[in-house]
mmCIF file of C-alpha atoms in Angstrom:
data_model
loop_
_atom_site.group_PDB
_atom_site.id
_atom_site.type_symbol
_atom_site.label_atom_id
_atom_site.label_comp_id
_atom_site.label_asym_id
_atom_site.label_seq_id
_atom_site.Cartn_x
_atom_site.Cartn_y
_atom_site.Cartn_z
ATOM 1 C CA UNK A 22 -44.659 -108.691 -1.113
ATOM 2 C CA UNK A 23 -43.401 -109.931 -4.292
ATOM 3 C CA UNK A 24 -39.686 -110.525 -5.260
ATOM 4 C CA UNK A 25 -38.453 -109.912 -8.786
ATOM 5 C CA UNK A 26 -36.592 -112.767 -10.271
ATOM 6 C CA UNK A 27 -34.745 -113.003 -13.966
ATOM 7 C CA UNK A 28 -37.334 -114.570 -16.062
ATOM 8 C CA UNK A 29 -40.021 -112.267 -14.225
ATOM 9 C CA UNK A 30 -42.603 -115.182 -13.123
ATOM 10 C CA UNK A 31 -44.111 -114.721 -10.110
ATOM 11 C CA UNK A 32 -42.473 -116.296 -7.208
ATOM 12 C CA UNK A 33 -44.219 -119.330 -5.322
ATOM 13 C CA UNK A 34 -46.599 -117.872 -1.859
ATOM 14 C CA UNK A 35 -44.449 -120.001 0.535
ATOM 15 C CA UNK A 36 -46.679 -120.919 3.526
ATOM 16 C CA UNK A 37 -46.906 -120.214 7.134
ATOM 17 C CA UNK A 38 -48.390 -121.144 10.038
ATOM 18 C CA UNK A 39 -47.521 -121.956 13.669
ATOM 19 C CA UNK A 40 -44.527 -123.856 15.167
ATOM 20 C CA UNK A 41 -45.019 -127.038 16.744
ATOM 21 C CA UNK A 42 -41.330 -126.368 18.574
ATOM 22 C CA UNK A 43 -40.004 -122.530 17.974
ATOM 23 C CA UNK A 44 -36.434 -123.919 19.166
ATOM 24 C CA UNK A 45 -36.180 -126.266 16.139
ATOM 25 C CA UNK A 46 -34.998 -123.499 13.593
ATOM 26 C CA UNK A 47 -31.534 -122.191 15.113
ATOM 27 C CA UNK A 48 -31.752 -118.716 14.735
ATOM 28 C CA UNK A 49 -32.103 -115.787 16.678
ATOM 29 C CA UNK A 50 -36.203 -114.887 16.881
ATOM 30 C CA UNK A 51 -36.898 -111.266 16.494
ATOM 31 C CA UNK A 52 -39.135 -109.975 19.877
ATOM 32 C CA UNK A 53 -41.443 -107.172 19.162
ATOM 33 C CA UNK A 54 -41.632 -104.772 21.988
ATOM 34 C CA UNK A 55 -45.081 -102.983 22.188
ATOM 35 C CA UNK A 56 -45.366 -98.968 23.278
ATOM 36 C CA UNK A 57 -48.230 -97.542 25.262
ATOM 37 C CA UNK A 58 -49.695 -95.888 21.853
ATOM 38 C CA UNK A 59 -49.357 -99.003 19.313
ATOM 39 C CA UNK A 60 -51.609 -101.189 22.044
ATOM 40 C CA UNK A 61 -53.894 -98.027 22.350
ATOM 41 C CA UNK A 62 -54.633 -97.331 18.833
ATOM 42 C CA UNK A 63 -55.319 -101.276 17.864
ATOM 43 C CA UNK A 64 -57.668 -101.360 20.873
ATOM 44 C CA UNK A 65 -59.648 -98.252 19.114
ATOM 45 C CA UNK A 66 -59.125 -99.723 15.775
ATOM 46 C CA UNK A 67 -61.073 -103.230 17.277
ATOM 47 C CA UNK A 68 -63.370 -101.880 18.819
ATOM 48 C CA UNK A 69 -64.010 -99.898 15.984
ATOM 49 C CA UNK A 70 -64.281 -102.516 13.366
ATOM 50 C CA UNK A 71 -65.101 -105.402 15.761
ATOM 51 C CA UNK A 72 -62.288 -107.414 13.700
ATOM 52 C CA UNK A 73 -61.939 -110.830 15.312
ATOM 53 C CA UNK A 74 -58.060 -110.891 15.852
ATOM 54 C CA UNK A 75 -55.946 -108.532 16.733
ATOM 55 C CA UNK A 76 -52.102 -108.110 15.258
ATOM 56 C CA UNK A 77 -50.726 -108.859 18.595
ATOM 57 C CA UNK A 78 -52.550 -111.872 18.953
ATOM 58 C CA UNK A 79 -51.784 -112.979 15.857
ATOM 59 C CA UNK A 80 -47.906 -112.539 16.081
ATOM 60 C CA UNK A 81 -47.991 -114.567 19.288
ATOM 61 C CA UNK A 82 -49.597 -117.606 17.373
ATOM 62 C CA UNK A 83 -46.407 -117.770 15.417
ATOM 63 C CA UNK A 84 -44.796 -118.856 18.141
ATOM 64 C CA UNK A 85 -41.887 -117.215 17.306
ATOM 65 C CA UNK A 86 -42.691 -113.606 17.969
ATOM 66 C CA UNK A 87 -44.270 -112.991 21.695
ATOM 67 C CA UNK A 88 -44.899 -109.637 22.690
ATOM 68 C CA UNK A 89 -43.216 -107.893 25.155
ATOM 69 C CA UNK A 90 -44.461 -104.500 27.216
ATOM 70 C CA UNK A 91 -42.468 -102.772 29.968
ATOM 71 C CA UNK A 92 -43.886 -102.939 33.432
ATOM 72 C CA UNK A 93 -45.201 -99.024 33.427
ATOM 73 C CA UNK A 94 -47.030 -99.773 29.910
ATOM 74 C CA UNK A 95 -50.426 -100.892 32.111
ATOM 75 C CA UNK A 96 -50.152 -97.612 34.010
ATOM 76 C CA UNK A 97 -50.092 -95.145 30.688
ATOM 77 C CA UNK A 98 -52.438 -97.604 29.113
ATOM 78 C CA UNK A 99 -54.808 -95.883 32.166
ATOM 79 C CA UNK A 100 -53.678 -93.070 31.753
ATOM 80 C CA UNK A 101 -54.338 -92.463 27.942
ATOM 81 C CA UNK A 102 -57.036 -94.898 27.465
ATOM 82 C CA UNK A 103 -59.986 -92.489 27.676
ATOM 83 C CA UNK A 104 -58.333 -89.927 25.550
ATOM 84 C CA UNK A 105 -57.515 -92.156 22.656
ATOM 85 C CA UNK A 106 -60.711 -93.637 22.588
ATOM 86 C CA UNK A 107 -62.392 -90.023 21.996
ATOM 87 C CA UNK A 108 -59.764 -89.460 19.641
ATOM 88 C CA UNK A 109 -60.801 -92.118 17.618
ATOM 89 C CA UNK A 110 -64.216 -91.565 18.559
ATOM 90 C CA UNK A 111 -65.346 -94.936 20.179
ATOM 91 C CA UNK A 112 -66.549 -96.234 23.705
ATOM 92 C CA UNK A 113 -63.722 -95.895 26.070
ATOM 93 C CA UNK A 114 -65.581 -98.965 27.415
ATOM 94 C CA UNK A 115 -64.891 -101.123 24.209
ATOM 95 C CA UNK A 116 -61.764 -99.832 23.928
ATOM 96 C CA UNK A 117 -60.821 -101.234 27.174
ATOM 97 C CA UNK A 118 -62.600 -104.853 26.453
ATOM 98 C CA UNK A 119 -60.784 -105.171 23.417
ATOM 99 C CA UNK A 120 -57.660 -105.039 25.350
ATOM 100 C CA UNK A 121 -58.445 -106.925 28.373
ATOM 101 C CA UNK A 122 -60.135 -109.864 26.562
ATOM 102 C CA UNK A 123 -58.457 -110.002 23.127
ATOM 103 C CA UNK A 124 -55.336 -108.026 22.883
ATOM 104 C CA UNK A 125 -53.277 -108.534 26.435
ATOM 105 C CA UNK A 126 -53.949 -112.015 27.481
ATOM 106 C CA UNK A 127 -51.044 -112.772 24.389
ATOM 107 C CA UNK A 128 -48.770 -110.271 26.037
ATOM 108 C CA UNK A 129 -46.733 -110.483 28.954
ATOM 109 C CA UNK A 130 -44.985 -107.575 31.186
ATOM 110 C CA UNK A 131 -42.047 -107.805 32.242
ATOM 111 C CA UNK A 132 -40.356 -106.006 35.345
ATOM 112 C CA UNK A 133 -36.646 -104.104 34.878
ATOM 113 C CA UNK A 134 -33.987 -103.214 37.564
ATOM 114 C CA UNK A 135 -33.070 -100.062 37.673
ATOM 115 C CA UNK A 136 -29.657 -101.137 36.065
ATOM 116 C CA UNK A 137 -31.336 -102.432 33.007
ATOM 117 C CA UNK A 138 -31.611 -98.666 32.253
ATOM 118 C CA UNK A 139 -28.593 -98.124 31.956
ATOM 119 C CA UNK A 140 -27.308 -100.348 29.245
ATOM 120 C CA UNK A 141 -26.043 -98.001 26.197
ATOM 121 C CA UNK A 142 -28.972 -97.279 23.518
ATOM 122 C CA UNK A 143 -31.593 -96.336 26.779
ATOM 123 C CA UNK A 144 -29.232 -93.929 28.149
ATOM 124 C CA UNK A 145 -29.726 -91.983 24.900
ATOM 125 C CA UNK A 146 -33.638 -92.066 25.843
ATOM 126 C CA UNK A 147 -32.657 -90.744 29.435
ATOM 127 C CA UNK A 148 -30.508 -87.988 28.489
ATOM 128 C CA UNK A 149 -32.523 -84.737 28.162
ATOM 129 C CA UNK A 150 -30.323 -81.732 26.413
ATOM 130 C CA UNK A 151 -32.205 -78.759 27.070
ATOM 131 C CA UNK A 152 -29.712 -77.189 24.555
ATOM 132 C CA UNK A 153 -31.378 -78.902 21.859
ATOM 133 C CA UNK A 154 -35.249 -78.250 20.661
ATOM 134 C CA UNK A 155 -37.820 -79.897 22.454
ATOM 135 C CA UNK A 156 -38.658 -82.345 19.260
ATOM 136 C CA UNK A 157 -34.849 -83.843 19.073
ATOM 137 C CA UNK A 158 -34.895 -84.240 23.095
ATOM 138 C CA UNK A 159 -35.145 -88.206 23.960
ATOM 139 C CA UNK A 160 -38.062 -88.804 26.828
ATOM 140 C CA UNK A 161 -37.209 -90.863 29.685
ATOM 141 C CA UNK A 162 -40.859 -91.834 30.056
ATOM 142 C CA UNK A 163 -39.667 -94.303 27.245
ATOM 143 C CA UNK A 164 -36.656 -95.553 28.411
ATOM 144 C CA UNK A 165 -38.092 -98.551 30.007
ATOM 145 C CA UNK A 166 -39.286 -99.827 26.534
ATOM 146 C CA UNK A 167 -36.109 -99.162 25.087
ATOM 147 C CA UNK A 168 -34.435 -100.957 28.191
ATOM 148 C CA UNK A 169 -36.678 -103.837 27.981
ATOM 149 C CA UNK A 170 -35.622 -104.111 23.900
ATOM 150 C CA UNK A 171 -31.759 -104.113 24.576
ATOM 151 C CA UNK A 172 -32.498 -106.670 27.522
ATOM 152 C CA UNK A 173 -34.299 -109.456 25.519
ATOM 153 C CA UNK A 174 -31.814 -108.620 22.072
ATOM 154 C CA UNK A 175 -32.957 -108.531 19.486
ATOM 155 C CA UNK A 176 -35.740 -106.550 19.216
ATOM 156 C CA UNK A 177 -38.416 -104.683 17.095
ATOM 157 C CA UNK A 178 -39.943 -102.001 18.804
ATOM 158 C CA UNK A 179 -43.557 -101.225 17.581
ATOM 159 C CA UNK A 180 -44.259 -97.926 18.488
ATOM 160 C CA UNK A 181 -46.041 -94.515 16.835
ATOM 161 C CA UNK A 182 -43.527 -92.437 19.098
ATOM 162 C CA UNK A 183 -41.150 -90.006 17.036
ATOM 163 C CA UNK A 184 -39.019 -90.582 19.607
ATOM 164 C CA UNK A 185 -37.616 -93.829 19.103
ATOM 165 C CA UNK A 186 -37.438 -93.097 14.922
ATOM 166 C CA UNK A 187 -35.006 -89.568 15.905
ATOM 167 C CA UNK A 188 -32.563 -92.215 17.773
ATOM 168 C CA UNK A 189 -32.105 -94.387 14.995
ATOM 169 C CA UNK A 190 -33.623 -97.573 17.098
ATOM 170 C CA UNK A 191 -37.800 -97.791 15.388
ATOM 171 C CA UNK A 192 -39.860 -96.518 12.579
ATOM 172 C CA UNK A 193 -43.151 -94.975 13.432
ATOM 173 C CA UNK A 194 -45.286 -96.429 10.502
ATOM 174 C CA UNK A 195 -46.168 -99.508 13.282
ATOM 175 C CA UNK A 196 -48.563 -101.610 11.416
ATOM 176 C CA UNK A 197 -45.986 -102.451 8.865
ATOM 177 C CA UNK A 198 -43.753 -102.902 10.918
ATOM 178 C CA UNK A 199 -45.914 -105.449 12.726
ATOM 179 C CA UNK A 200 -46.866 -107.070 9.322
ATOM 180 C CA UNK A 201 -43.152 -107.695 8.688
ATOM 181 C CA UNK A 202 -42.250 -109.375 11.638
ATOM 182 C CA UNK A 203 -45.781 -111.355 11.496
ATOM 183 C CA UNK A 204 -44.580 -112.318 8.040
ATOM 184 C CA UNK A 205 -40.707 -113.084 9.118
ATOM 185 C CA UNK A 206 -42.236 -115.437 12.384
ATOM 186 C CA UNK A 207 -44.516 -117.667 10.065
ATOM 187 C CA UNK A 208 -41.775 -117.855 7.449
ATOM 188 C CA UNK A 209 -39.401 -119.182 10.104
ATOM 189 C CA UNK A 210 -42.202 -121.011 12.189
ATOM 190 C CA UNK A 211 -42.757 -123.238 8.359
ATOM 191 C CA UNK A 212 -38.814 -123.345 8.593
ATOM 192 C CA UNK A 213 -38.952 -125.081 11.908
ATOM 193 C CA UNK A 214 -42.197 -127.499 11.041
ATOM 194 C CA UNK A 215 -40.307 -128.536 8.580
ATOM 195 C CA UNK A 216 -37.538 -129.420 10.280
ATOM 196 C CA UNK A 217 -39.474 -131.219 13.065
ATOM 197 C CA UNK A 218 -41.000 -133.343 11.218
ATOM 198 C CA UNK A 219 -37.837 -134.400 9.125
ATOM 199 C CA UNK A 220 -36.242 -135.328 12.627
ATOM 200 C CA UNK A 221 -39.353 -137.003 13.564
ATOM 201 C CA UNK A 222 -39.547 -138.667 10.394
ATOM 202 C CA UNK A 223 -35.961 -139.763 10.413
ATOM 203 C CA UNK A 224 -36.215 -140.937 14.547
ATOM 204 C CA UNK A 225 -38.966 -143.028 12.786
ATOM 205 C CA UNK A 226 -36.710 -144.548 9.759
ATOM 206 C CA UNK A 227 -33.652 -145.273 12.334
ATOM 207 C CA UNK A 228 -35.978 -146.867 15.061
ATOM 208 C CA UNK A 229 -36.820 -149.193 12.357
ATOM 209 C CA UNK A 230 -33.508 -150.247 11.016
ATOM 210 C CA UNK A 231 -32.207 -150.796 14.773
ATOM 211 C CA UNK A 232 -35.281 -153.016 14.806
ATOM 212 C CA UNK A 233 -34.728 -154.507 11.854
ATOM 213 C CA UNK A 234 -30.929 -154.803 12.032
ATOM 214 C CA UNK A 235 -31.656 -156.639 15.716
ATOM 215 C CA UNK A 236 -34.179 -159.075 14.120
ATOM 216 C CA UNK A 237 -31.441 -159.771 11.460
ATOM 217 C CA UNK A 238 -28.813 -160.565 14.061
ATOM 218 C CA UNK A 239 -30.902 -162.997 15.867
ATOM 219 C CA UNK A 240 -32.400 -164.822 12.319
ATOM 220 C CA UNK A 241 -29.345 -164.687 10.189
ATOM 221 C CA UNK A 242 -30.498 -167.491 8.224
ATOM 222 C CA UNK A 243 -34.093 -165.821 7.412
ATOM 223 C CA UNK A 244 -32.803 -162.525 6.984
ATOM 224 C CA UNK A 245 -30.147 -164.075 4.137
ATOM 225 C CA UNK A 246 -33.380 -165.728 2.699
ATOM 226 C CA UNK A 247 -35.606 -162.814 2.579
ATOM 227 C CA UNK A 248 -33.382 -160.134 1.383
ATOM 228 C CA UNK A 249 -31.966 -162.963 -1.251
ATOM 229 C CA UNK A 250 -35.866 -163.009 -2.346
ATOM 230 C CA UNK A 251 -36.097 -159.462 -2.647
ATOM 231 C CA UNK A 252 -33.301 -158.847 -4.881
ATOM 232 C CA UNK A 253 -34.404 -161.297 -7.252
ATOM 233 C CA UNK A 254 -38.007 -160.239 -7.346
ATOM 234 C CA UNK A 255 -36.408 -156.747 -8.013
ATOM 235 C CA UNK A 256 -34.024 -158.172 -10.486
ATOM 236 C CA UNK A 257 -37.453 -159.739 -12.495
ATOM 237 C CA UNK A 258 -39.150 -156.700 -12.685
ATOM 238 C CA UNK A 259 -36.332 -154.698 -13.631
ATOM 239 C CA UNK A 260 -35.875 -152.990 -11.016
ATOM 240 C CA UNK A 261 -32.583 -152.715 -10.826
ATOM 241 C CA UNK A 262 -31.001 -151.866 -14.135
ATOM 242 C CA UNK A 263 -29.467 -148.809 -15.072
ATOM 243 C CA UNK A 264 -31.573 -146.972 -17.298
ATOM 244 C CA UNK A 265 -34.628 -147.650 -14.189
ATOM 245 C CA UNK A 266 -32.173 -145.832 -11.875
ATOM 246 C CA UNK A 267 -31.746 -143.297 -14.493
ATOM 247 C CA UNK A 268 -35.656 -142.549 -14.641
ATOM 248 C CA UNK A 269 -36.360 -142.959 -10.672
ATOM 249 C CA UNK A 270 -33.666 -140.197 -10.630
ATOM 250 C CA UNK A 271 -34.596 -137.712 -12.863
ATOM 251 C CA UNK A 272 -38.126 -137.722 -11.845
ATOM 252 C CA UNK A 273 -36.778 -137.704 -8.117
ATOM 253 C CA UNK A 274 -35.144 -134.297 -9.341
ATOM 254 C CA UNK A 275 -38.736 -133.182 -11.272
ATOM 255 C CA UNK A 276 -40.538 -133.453 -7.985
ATOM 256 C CA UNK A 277 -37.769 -131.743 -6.009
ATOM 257 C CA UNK A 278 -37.899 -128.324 -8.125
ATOM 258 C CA UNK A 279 -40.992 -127.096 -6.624
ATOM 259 C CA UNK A 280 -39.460 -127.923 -3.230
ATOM 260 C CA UNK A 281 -36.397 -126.010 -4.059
ATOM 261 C CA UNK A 282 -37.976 -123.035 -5.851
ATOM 262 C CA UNK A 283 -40.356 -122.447 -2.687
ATOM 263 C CA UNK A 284 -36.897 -122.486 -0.453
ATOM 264 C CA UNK A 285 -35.311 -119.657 -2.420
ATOM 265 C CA UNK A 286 -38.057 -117.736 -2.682
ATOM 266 C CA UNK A 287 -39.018 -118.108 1.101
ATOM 267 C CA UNK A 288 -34.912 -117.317 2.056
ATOM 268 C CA UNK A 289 -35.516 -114.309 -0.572
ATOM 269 C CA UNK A 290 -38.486 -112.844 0.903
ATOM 270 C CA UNK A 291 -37.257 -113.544 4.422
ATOM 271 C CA UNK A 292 -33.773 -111.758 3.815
ATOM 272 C CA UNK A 293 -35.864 -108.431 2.022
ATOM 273 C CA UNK A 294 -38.180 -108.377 5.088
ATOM 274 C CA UNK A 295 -35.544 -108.475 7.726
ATOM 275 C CA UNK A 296 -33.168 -105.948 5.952
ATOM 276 C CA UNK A 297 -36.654 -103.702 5.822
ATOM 277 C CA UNK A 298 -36.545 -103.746 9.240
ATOM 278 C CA UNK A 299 -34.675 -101.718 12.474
ATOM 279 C CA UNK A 300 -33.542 -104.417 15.014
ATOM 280 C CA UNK A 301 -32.143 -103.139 18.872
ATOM 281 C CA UNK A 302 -29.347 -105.525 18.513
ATOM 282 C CA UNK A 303 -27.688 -107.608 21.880
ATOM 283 C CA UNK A 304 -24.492 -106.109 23.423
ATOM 284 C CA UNK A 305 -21.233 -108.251 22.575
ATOM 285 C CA UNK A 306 -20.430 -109.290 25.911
ATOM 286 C CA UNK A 307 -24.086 -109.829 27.535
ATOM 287 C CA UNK A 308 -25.001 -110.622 31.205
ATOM 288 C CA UNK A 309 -26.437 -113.723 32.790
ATOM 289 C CA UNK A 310 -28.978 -112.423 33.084
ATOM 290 C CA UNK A 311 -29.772 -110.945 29.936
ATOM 291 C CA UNK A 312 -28.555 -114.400 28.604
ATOM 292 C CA UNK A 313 -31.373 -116.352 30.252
ATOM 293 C CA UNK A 314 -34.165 -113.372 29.983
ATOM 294 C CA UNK A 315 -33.621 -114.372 25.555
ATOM 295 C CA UNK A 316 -33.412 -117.863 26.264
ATOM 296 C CA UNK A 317 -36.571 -117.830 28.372
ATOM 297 C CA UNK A 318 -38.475 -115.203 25.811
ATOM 298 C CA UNK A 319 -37.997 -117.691 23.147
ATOM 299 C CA UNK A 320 -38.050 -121.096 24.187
ATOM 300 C CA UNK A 321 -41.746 -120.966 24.482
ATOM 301 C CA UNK A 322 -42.257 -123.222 27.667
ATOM 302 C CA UNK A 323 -40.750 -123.091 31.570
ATOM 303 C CA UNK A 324 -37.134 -124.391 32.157
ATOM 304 C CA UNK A 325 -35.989 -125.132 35.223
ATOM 305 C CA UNK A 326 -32.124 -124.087 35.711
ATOM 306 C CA UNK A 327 -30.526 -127.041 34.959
ATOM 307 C CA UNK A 328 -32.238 -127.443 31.799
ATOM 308 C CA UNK A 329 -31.476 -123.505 31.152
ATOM 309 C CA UNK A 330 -27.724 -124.095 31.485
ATOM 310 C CA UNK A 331 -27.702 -126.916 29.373
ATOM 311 C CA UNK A 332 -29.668 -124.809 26.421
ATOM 312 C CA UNK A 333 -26.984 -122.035 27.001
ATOM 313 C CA UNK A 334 -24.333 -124.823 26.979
ATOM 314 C CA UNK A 335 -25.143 -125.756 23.838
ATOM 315 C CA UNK A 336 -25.301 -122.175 22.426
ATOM 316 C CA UNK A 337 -21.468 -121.890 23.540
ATOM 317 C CA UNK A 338 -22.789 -120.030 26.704
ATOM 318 C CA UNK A 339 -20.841 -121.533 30.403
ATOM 319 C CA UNK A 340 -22.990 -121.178 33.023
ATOM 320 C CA UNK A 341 -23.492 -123.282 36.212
ATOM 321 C CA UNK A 342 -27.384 -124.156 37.263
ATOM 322 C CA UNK A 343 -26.956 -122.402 40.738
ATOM 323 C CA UNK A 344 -24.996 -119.148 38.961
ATOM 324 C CA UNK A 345 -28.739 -119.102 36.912
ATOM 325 C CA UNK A 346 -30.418 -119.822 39.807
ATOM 326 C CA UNK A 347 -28.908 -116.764 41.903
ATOM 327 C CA UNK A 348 -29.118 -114.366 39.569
ATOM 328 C CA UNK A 349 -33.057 -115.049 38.299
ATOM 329 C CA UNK A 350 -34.104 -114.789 42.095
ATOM 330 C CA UNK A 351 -32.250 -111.492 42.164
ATOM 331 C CA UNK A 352 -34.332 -110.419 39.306
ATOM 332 C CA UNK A 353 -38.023 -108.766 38.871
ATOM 333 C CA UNK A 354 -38.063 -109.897 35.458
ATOM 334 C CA UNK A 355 -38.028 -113.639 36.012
ATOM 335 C CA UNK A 356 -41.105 -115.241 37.627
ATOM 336 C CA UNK A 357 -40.691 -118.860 39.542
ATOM 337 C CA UNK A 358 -43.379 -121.713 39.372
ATOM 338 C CA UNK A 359 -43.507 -124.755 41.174
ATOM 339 C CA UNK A 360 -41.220 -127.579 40.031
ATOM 340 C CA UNK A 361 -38.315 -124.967 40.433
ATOM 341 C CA UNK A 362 -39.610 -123.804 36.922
ATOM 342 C CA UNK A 363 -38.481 -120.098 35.864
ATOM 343 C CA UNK A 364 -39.814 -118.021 32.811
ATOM 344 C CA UNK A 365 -39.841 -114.281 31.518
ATOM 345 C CA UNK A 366 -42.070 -111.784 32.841
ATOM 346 C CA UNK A 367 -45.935 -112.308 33.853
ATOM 347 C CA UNK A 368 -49.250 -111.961 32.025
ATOM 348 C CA UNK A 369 -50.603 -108.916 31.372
ATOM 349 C CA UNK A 370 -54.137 -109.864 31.786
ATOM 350 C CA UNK A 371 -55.336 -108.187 34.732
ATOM 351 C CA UNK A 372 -52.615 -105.394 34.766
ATOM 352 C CA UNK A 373 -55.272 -102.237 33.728
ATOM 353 C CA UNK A 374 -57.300 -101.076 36.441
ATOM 354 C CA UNK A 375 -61.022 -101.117 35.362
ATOM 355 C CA UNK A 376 -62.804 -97.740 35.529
ATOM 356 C CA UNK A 377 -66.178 -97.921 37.230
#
């Protein structure tokens, strides 16, 4: 996508990539949800085309954009698998490898109580009005997507079900919709590289002027000497006078342009893409649950509770450790690993039943 500007050049391609920590960039990450049908058709479309990576896979590389399915996706993916691949006219047997070994082991399920439904948007999906015609009826054989999206808030749902477009909450044209978020991830996974390696960089430059400061303390007389020494070496080559600083400057601000430019127009394309898009936004007032189900979507690693009330802590969020604790044992959706360790949901690898 390309963004207009005034004196109609061509905006810099900003990069993007993976993040080495998703955290690092403090804003909210945008989920994507899958539906039964999305999963289906990019199965078909791989074992179609034999591509080597699937969109799924690759949004899950960004590290900042996991997919998500709702515990009763593996049971329609059964269900339908057969008759989508004949629809798209290829093996129901590649169809099903595709998603097995390429496309689910970057997805995880996660399991809903039955008062997740009931949360305000999936209600909508529940409600059947047999007043209305059929085609403006909501389907409560997708609620549990829509649940899942208003439990980890906020949300894309990528689906090719009309469904979710008459309720106002997802667009049915998937694949851009999945190139969008793709796009928005690696934008803000580059954000957050860059970031880590200024603090890493900047760790490095204060370790060494405690170090240096130390050594300066304990050889005052040596440290006069040498930085006397440097000054006038400086002072020799001209270093130091004005119209030097003036240079250094402006050719400090020449090689920050390009650095600049590629900010704006990375901030630019980020805002158009995000605007482009229909987000299932977080209640106001969310649960503790739901408030450790985001946390845990996004931090990209195990926490145990103590460290999950201090991340929560320090996004303004009061919770105690054994409050957590409590209310993740209560719930399917969280799954418990040794070391007292808690995450989101559970692989879906395995979760299709192989037709013999």
């Amino acid at each position: 996508m390309t963004i207009d500007r005034a004196d109609s050049a061509s905006p810099p391609s900003v990069p993007s990539g993976s993040a080495f920590n998703p955290m690092a960039l403090d804003r909210p990450m945008l989920l994507p949800v899958l539906d039964t049908n999305a999963l289906l058709t990019e199965a078909c479309a791989l074992a179609k085309s034999g591509g080597k990576q699937d969109k799924f896979t690759a949004l899950a590389l960004t590290g900042r954009a996991v997919p998500y399915i709702a515990a009763h996706v593996p049971g329609e993916i059964d269900k339908h698998l057969a008759k989508m691949a004949d629809h798209h006219e290829v093996p129901e047997a590649l169809a099903r490898r595709a998603l097995e070994q390429r496309i689910l082991p970057s997805v995880r399920v996660v399991d809903l109580e039955i008062r997740d439904h009931l949360s305000p948007q999936t209600r909508h999906i529940l409600r059947v009005d047999h007043e209305m015609p059929r085609r403006h009826r909501g389907d409560p054989d997708d609620a549990p997507t829509m649940a899942l999206a208003e439990f980890l808030a906020p949300c894309v749902i990528v689906t090719k079900d009309s469904v979710f477009s008459r309720f106002g909450v997802a667009v049915i044209e998937w694949i851009p919709v999945v190139q969008n978020v793709m796009r928005i991830a690696g934008l803000e996974a580059t954000a957050a590289n860059a970031l880590t390696v200024m603090d890493w960089a900047l760790r490095l430059l204060g370790t060494g002027a405690h170090r240096l400061a130390a050594l300066a303390r304990s050889n005052p007389l040596v440290a006069a000497a040498t930085v006397s020494a440097l000054l006038w070496w400086c002072h020799r080559k001209g270093y130091l006078t004005r119209d030097n600083w003036r240079r250094r400057l402006a050719q400090a601000g020449k090689a920050t342009t390009p650095v600049l430019e590629l900010a704006n127009a990375g901030m630019t394309e980020h805002k158009t893409l995000s605007d482009s898009l229909l987000v299932v936004q977080p209640p106001a007032y969310p649960t503790t649950e739901q408030l450790a189900a985001r946390h845990l979507a996004r931090c990209g690693r195990p926490l145990t509770p103590g460290e999950l009330r201090d991340a929560l802590t320090r996004r303004g969020h009061t919770v105690s450790a054994a409050q957590l604790k409590r209310d993740m044992t209560a719930h399917a959706a969280f799954v418990r690993a040794p070391g007292d360790l808690w995450t989101i949901g559970r692989p879906a690898t395995g979760t299709t039943n192989r037709k013999t």
